[in-house]
PDB file of C-alpha atoms in Angstrom:
ATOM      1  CA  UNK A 284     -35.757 144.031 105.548  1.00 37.00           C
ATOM      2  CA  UNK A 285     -38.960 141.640 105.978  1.00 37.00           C
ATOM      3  CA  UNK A 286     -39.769 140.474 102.796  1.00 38.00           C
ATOM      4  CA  UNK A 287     -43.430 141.046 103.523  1.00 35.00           C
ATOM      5  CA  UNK A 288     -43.055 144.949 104.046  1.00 35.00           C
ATOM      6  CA  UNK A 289     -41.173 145.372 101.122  1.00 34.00           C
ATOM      7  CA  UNK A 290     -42.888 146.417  97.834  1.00 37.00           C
ATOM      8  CA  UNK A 291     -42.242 147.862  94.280  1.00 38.00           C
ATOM      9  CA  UNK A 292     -43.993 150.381  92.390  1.00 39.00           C
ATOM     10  CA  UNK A 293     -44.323 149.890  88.622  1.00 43.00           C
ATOM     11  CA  UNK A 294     -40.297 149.893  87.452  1.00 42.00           C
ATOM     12  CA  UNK A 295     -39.448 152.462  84.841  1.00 43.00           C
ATOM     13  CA  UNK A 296     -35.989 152.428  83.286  1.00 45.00           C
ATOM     14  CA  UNK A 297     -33.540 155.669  82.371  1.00 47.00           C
ATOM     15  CA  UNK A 298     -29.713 155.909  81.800  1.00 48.00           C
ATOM     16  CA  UNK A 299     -27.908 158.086  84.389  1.00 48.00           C
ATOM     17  CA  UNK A 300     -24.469 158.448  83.942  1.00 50.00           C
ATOM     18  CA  UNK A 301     -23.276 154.760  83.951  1.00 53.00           C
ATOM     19  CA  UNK A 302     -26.087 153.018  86.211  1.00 53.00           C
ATOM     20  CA  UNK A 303     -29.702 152.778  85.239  1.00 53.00           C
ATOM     21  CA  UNK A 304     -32.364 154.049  87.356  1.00 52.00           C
ATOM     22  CA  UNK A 305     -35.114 151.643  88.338  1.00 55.00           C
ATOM     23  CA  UNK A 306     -37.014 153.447  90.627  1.00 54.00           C
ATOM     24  CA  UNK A 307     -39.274 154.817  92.212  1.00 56.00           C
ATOM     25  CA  UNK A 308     -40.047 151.698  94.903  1.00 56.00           C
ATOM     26  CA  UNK A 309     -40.666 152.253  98.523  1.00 53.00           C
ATOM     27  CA  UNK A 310     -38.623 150.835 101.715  1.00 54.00           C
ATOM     28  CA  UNK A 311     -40.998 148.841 104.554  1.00 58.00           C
ATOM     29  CA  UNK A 312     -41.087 152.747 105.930  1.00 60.00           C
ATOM     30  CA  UNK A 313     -43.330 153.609 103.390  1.00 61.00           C
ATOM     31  CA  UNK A 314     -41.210 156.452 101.756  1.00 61.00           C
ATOM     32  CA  UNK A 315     -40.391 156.208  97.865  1.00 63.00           C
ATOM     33  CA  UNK A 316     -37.076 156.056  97.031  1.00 60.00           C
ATOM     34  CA  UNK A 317     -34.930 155.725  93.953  1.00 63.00           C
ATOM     35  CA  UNK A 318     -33.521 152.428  93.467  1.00 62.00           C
ATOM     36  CA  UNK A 319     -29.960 152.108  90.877  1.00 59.00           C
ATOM     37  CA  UNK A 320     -28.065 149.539  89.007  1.00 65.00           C
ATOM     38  CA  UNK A 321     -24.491 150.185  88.008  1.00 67.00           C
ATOM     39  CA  UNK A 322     -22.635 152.845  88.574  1.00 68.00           C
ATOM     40  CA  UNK A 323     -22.716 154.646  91.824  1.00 64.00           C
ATOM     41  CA  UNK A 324     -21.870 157.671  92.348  1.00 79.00           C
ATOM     42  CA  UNK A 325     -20.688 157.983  95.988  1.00 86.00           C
ATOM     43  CA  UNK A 326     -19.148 155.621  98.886  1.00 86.00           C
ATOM     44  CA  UNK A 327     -19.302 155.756 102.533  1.00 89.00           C
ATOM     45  CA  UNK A 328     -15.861 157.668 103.446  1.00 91.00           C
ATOM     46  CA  UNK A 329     -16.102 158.158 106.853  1.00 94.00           C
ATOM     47  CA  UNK A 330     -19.259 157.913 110.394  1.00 95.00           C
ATOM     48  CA  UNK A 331     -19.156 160.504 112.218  1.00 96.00           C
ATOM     49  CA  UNK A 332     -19.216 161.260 116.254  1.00 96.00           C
ATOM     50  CA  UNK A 333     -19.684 164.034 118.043  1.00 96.00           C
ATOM     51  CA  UNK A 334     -18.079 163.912 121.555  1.00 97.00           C
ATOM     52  CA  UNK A 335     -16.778 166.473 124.482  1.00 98.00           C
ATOM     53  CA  UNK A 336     -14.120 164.193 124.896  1.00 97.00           C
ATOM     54  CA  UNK A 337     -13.083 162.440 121.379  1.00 98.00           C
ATOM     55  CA  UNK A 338     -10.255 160.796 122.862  1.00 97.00           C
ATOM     56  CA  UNK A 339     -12.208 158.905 125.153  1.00 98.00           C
ATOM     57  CA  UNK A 340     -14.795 158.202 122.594  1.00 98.00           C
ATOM     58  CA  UNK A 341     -12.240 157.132 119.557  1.00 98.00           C
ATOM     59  CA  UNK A 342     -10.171 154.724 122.383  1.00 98.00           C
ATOM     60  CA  UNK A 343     -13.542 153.574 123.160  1.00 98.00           C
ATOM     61  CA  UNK A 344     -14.236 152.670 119.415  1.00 98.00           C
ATOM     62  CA  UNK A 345     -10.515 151.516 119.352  1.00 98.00           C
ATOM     63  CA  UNK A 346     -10.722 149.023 121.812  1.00 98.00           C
ATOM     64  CA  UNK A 347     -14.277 147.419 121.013  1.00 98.00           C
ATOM     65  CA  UNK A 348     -13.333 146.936 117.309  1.00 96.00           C
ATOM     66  CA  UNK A 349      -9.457 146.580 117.090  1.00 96.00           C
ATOM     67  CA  UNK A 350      -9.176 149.617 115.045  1.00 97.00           C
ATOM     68  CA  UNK A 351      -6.145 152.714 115.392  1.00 97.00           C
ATOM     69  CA  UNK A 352      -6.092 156.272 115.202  1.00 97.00           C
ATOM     70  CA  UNK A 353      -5.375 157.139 111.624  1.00 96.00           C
ATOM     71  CA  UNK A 354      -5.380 160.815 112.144  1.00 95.00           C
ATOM     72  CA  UNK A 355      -5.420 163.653 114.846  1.00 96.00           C
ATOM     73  CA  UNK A 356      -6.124 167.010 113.395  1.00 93.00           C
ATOM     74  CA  UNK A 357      -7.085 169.324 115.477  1.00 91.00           C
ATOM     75  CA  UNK A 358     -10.274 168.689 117.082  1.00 96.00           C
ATOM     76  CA  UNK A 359     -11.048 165.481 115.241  1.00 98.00           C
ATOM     77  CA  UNK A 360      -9.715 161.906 115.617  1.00 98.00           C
ATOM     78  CA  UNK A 361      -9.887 159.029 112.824  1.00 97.00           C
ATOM     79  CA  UNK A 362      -9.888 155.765 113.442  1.00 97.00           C
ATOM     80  CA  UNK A 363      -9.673 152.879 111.044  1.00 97.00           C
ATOM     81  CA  UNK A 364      -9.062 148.757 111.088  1.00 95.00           C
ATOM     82  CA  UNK A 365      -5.496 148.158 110.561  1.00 92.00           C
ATOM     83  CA  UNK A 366      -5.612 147.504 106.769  1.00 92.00           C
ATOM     84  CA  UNK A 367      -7.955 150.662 106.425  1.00 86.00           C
ATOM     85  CA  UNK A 368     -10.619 148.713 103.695  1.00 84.00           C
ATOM     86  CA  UNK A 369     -13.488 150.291 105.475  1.00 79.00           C
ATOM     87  CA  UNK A 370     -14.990 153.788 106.167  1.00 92.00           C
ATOM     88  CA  UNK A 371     -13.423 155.254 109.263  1.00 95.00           C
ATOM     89  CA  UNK A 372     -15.146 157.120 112.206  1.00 97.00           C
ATOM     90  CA  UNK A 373     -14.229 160.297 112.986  1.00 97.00           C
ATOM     91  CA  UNK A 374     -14.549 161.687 116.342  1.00 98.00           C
ATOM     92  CA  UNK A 375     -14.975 165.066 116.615  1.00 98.00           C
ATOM     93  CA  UNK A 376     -15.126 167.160 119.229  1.00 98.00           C
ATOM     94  CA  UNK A 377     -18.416 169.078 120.224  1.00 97.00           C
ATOM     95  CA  UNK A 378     -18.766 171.566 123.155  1.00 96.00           C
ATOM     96  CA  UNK A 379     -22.506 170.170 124.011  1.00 96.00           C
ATOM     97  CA  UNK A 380     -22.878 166.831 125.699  1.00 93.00           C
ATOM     98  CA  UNK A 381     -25.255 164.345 123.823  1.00 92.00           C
ATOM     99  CA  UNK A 382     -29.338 164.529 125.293  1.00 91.00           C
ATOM    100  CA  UNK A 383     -31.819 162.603 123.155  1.00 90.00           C
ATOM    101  CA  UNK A 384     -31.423 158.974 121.987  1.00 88.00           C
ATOM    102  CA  UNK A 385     -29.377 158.469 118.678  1.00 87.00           C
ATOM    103  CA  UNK A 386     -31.016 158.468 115.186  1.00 89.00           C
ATOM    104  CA  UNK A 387     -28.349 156.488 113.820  1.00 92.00           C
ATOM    105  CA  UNK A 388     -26.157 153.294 115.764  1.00 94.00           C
ATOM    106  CA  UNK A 389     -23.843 150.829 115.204  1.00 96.00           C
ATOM    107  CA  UNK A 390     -24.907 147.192 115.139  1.00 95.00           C
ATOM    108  CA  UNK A 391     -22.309 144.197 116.423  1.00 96.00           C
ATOM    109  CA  UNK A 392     -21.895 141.183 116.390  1.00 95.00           C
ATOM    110  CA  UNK A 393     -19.439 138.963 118.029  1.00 94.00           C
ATOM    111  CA  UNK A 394     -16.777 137.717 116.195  1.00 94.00           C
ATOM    112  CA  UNK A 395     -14.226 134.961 117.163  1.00 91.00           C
ATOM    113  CA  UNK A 396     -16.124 133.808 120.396  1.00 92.00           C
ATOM    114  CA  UNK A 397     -20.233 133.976 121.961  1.00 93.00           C
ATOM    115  CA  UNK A 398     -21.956 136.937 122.167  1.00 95.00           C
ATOM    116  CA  UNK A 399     -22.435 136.398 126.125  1.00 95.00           C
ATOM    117  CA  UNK A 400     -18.421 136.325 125.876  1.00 96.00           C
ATOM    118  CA  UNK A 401     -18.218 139.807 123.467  1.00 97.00           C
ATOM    119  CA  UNK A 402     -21.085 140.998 126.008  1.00 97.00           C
ATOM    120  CA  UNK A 403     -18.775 141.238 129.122  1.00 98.00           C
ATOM    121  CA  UNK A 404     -15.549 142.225 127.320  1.00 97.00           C
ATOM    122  CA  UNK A 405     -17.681 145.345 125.912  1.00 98.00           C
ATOM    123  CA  UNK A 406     -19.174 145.814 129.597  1.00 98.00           C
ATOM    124  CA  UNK A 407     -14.825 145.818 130.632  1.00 98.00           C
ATOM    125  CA  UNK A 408     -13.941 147.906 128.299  1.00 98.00           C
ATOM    126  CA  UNK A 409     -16.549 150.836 129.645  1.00 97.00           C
ATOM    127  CA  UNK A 410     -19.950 150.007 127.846  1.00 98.00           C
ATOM    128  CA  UNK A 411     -23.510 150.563 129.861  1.00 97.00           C
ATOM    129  CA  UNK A 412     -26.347 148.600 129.491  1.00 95.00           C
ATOM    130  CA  UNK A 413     -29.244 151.076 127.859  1.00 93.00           C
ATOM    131  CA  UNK A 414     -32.779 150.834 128.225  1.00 89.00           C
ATOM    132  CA  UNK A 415     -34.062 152.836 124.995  1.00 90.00           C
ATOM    133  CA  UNK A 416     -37.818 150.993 125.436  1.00 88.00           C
ATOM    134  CA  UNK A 417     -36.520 147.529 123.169  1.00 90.00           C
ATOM    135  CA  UNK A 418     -38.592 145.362 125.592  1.00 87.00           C
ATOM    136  CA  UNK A 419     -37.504 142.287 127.531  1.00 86.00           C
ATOM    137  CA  UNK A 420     -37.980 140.163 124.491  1.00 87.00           C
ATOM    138  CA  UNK A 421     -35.442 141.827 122.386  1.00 90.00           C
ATOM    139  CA  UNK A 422     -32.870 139.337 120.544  1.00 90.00           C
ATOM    140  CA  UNK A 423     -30.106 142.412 121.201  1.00 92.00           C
ATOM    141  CA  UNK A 424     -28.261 144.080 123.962  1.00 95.00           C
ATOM    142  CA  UNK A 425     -28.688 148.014 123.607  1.00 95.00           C
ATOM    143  CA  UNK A 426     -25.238 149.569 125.264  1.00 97.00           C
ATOM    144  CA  UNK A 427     -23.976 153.282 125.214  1.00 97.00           C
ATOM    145  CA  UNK A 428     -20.444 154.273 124.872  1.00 97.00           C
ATOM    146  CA  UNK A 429     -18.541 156.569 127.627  1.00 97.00           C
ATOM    147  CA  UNK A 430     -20.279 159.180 126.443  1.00 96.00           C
ATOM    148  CA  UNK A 431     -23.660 157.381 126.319  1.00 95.00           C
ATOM    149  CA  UNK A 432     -23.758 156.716 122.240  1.00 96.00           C
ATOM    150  CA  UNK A 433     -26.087 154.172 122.007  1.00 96.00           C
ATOM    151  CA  UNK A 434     -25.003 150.469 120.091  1.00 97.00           C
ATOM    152  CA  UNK A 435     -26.347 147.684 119.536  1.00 96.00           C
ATOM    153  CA  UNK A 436     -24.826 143.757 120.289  1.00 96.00           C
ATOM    154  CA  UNK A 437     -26.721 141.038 118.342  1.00 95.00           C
ATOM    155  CA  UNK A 438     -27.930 137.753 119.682  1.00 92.00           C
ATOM    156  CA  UNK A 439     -25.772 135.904 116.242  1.00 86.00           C
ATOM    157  CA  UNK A 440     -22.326 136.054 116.295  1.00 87.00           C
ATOM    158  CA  UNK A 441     -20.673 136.199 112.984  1.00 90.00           C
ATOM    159  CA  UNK A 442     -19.712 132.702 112.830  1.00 89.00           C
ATOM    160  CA  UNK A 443     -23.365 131.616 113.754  1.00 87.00           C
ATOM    161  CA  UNK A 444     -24.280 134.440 110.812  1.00 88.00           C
ATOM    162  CA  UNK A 445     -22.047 132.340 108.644  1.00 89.00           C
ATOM    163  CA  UNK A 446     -23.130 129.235 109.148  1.00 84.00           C
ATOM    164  CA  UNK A 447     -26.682 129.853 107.653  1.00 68.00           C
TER     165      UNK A 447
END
């Protein structure tokens, strides 16, 4: 978030629960929100995917981020990393092929070598190139998955992240 965009309505102060509300304050959208400290009441579990062909999809997922298939139950597949610390994707299985651009996406980085590097191993392992109107200045690489789920590869790798 741009530092600039981002301001704060007057703070008031209430005890929910365990946290403290400190809200309302609005996001560089514009939209108030509630803002809390302490407590939380819910964690990310699991992303979701809709897909005609989830097996595709969660190998897909698999391969780009050195994850496994947790779970097959019927028409959904989970996939996690290896030590499972982090919300799994589900893929589940839709009968209706995907047709307007993605509300929500995944953002990468390359980790362990350059982004050029990550760039072609992603384009190997069945990635497209997107064009989703991000112009030709754009510090990131838009790319769909087999079943044209659009992602994101940023220009910083994680060790260039890091290093800052």
């Amino acid at each position: 978030m741009h530092a600039r965009t981002r301001r704060h309505l007057p703070v008031y102060q209430r005890r929910v629960g365990q946290g403290t509300v400190l809200g309302p304050t609005t996001c560089r959208t514009g939209a108030i929100v509630t803002a809390y400290r302490g407590a939380m009441s819910s964690q990310l579990a699991a992303i979701a995917i809709d897909a005609t062909r989830p097996k595709v999809v969660a190998d897909f997922w698999c391969a780009v981020l050195g994850w496994r298939v947790v779970e097959e139950d019927g028409d959904v597949i989970s996939i996690a990393p290896q030590d499972e610390t982090r919300p799994s994707i589900d893929v589940i299985a839709v009968p209706e092929a995907k047709t307007v651009k993605n509300r929500l996406h995944f953002d990468l980085r390359a980790d362990g070598e350059s982004t050029a590097d990550e760039l072609e191993r992603l384009l190997g392992l069945g990635a497209q190139r997107k064009d989703v109107g991000q112009g030709p200045d754009a510090s990131w690489v838009v790319l769909a998955d087999p079943e044209g789920n659009e992602f994101c590869l940023l220009s910083r790798s994680v060790q260039d992240v890091d290093q800052k």
